[in-house]
XYZ file of C-alpha atoms in Angstrom:
291
model
C -38.002 17.222 6.915
C -34.644 15.736 5.834
C -34.796 12.410 4.024
C -33.593 9.426 6.054
C -30.924 7.743 3.964
C -29.968 4.920 6.331
C -31.921 3.997 9.483
C -30.150 2.351 12.429
C -29.764 -1.402 12.073
C -28.708 -2.075 15.653
C -29.533 -0.825 19.150
C -26.762 0.090 21.594
C -27.937 0.078 25.196
C -25.249 -0.383 27.827
C -24.129 1.578 30.868
C -24.902 5.255 30.353
C -25.890 4.956 26.673
C -29.193 4.234 24.921
C -29.123 4.697 21.153
C -32.926 4.511 20.887
C -32.987 8.128 22.110
C -32.243 9.060 18.483
C -35.861 8.131 17.701
C -36.932 11.419 19.309
C -34.493 13.603 17.366
C -36.175 15.864 14.792
C -33.464 16.778 12.268
C -33.169 19.994 10.314
C -31.345 20.464 7.045
C -27.757 21.413 7.853
C -27.628 19.898 11.345
C -24.171 18.547 12.188
C -23.499 15.273 14.012
C -20.071 14.782 15.596
C -19.644 11.042 16.066
C -16.440 9.732 17.647
C -15.217 7.127 20.105
C -14.788 8.719 23.558
C -11.650 10.816 24.195
C -10.863 11.063 20.499
C -11.485 14.768 19.918
C -15.233 15.154 20.417
C -15.147 18.269 22.590
C -12.402 19.807 20.467
C -14.413 19.300 17.276
C -17.643 20.571 18.814
C -15.823 23.629 20.163
C -14.444 24.296 16.683
C -17.986 24.085 15.310
C -19.294 26.478 17.964
C -16.546 28.942 17.037
C -17.179 28.585 13.301
C -20.953 28.899 13.596
C -20.795 31.967 15.846
C -17.689 33.559 14.323
C -16.909 34.712 17.871
C -13.575 33.750 19.527
C -15.228 34.473 22.892
C -18.204 32.173 22.374
C -19.446 30.076 25.299
C -20.436 26.802 23.592
C -22.295 25.310 26.599
C -21.866 21.965 24.857
C -23.689 19.704 27.303
C -26.849 21.819 27.180
C -26.893 23.387 23.715
C -25.022 20.742 21.694
C -25.926 17.582 23.600
C -24.785 14.000 23.587
C -27.971 12.448 22.244
C -27.395 8.887 23.451
C -26.540 9.530 27.106
C -29.487 9.003 29.423
C -28.446 11.358 32.245
C -30.783 14.158 31.153
C -34.516 13.662 30.503
C -35.050 13.102 26.800
C -37.976 15.511 26.458
C -35.909 18.329 28.008
C -32.994 17.695 25.656
C -35.218 17.697 22.580
C -37.098 20.794 23.745
C -33.829 22.728 24.056
C -32.801 21.646 20.570
C -36.196 22.573 19.122
C -35.954 26.089 20.583
C -32.644 26.813 18.898
C -32.669 29.104 15.875
C -28.968 28.958 14.968
C -27.169 26.141 13.166
C -27.287 23.094 15.433
C -24.743 20.390 16.204
C -24.960 17.352 18.464
C -22.693 14.477 19.415
C -22.685 10.707 19.673
C -20.221 7.951 20.526
C -22.428 5.249 18.996
C -21.159 3.392 15.904
C -22.953 4.400 12.732
C -25.051 1.232 12.575
C -26.834 2.610 15.659
C -27.253 6.191 14.416
C -29.686 7.412 11.725
C -28.049 8.949 8.658
C -29.982 11.726 6.901
C -28.899 12.912 3.468
C -28.972 16.651 4.241
C -27.113 16.501 7.566
C -23.345 16.771 7.902
C -21.411 14.114 9.823
C -17.920 14.346 11.280
C -16.108 11.286 12.656
C -12.851 11.735 14.579
C -10.333 9.071 15.614
C -7.208 8.831 17.745
C -4.566 6.189 18.412
C -6.374 3.587 20.582
C -3.577 3.582 23.182
C -3.852 7.352 23.559
C -7.606 6.954 23.963
C -7.031 4.420 26.729
C -4.668 6.585 28.756
C -6.773 9.687 28.230
C -9.863 7.816 29.445
C -8.009 6.702 32.567
C -7.564 10.368 33.495
C -11.134 11.086 32.416
C -12.584 8.510 34.825
C -10.336 9.670 37.673
C -11.594 13.251 37.204
C -15.285 12.325 37.327
C -17.136 13.276 40.472
C -19.549 10.393 39.925
C -18.691 6.696 40.082
C -18.927 5.951 36.353
C -17.018 3.230 34.481
C -14.707 2.583 37.422
C -15.168 -1.158 36.912
C -13.344 -0.845 33.571
C -10.578 1.356 34.984
C -9.339 -0.201 38.243
C -6.336 1.273 40.052
C -4.231 -1.749 39.119
C -2.752 -0.489 35.832
C -2.009 -3.984 34.497
C -5.586 -5.121 35.081
C -6.855 -1.844 33.633
C -4.914 -2.461 30.422
C -6.038 -6.082 30.240
C -9.674 -4.972 30.406
C -8.987 -2.448 27.636
C -7.536 -5.157 25.387
C -9.912 -8.010 26.146
C -13.138 -6.437 27.381
C -16.268 -6.832 25.298
C -18.068 -3.791 26.748
C -19.607 -1.467 24.161
C -19.159 1.565 26.389
C -16.135 3.134 28.115
C -13.602 3.019 25.272
C -12.465 -0.582 25.199
C -10.341 -1.545 22.196
C -13.123 -3.591 20.610
C -15.622 -0.731 20.914
C -13.184 1.749 19.324
C -12.580 -0.598 16.411
C -16.285 -1.369 16.001
C -16.920 2.364 15.682
C -14.125 2.716 13.111
C -15.338 -0.213 11.019
C -18.853 1.202 10.844
C -17.549 4.558 9.640
C -15.513 2.864 6.930
C -18.627 1.040 5.714
C -20.299 4.411 5.047
C -17.500 5.731 2.860
C -17.316 7.322 0.415
C -20.129 9.677 1.386
C -20.240 13.382 0.543
C -21.781 14.394 3.866
C -19.245 12.468 6.019
C -15.837 13.856 6.994
C -13.328 11.573 8.758
C -10.621 13.315 10.795
C -7.694 12.183 12.925
C -6.670 13.764 16.222
C -2.973 13.654 15.261
C -3.665 15.599 12.053
C -5.598 18.184 14.072
C -2.532 18.553 16.308
C -0.103 18.788 13.388
C -2.122 21.257 11.335
C -4.867 22.915 13.396
C -5.508 25.695 10.874
C -5.708 23.295 7.941
C -7.996 20.865 9.719
C -10.257 23.664 10.957
C -10.491 24.872 7.364
C -11.503 21.337 6.307
C -14.262 21.331 8.920
C -15.448 24.778 7.808
C -15.566 23.667 4.176
C -17.408 20.463 5.077
C -20.186 22.317 6.888
C -20.270 25.207 4.405
C -19.053 28.056 6.641
C -16.698 30.803 5.471
C -14.835 33.488 7.398
C -12.226 36.013 6.280
C -8.670 34.701 6.820
C -7.930 37.083 9.685
C -11.124 36.076 11.476
C -10.475 32.379 10.911
C -6.992 32.794 12.421
C -8.581 34.184 15.604
C -10.972 31.232 15.741
C -8.087 28.770 15.290
C -6.273 30.385 18.224
C -9.420 30.207 20.365
C -9.634 26.467 19.583
C -6.065 25.753 20.709
C -5.562 23.404 23.643
C -4.048 26.185 25.746
C -7.030 28.453 25.111
C -9.610 25.767 25.828
C -7.901 24.672 29.048
C -7.543 28.285 30.219
C -11.234 28.824 29.439
C -12.550 25.507 30.731
C -15.545 27.323 32.183
C -16.625 27.924 28.570
C -15.379 24.804 26.800
C -15.544 21.842 29.206
C -18.801 19.864 28.931
C -20.945 20.281 32.057
C -18.557 22.954 33.360
C -19.628 24.469 36.665
C -22.130 21.680 37.336
C -19.963 19.602 39.679
C -19.630 16.727 37.223
C -15.835 17.053 37.172
C -13.562 17.270 40.166
C -11.682 19.914 38.194
C -13.153 21.432 35.029
C -9.738 22.426 33.640
C -8.471 18.861 34.157
C -10.966 17.733 31.519
C -8.305 19.060 29.130
C -5.480 16.845 30.339
C -2.493 17.283 28.024
C -3.589 16.931 24.359
C -0.452 14.873 23.760
C 0.080 11.714 21.759
C 2.132 8.584 22.494
C 0.898 8.656 26.091
C 1.852 5.002 26.508
C 5.600 5.523 26.104
C 7.365 4.430 29.285
C 4.100 3.205 30.774
C 3.511 -0.078 28.935
C 5.847 -3.043 29.036
C 7.188 -4.803 25.958
C 4.817 -7.675 26.722
C 1.813 -5.340 26.900
C 2.743 -3.672 23.623
C 3.134 -7.109 22.025
C -0.309 -8.087 23.323
C -1.769 -4.909 21.824
C -0.114 -5.615 18.460
C -1.459 -9.170 18.486
C -5.011 -7.938 19.123
C -4.737 -5.333 16.391
C -3.489 -7.932 13.914
C -6.681 -9.891 14.533
C -9.134 -7.011 14.779
C -7.689 -4.746 12.054
C -5.898 -6.991 9.561
C -5.885 -4.249 6.911
C -2.497 -2.584 7.469
C -3.456 0.658 5.741
C -6.620 1.017 7.826
C -4.651 0.311 11.000
C -1.891 2.795 10.106
C -4.435 5.582 9.571
C -6.306 4.802 12.793
C -3.113 4.949 14.813
C -1.220 7.786 13.137
C -3.465 9.703 10.756
C -1.711 11.117 7.710
C 1.835 12.154 8.712
C 2.906 15.437 7.173
């Protein structure tokens, strides 16, 4: 049994999330936990892991069933844990809960991924609109001005409000430096997909010949994942999404350009000045490491 290095110090229980579900998780040495704010590269990173673990560009990750979101309470907990227990391959799971609500074991590998908060906001707008179920609509009304105000000012822990994104980021920073934690940025993954996939492979201790890795990088491209949404979209074919392929919206950055007013951008800057006063930490969160 892996040694628990840092137990959770806080419970997150709001909306569709209950972090106490981690109490039932039985870790194995080498398990991988992908922990990100929503719409920050979770599915992309888990798909990369599925490709690396299998070595098969044609793999069907079946993320929602085989590599589950531990904290979400949609699926019965005993069923989720039974599926994980039956697996014989290298396992990976996901969470959107800040690290003070997630147990940290010394022999597990953790990957945290971040994205510009404004891109997260606009991506989540599309995400909510594509859901077949009525989830988080109260945080994403049709009035775009009110929607943005809720993003800036809302205190909800769920549904990708600015405060929840920054709370997640702060908790990750408190863990660093830590050998079993890798922090990635969505923009860097866009700029250098092969290099970032190699970083992930090195972090989890997986090697493939260069020609094979190149095939896996291509399979993890946005175009490939959107074209094969039946394999890569979480809960694909289960009626959760109005359109499975629309789960992969555009994979672009700077989604706010031409959509936010000067006053809204000024309000965002003012909030960030208060919530992330460290300019270097803010620059990385928004832009990653420009090449």
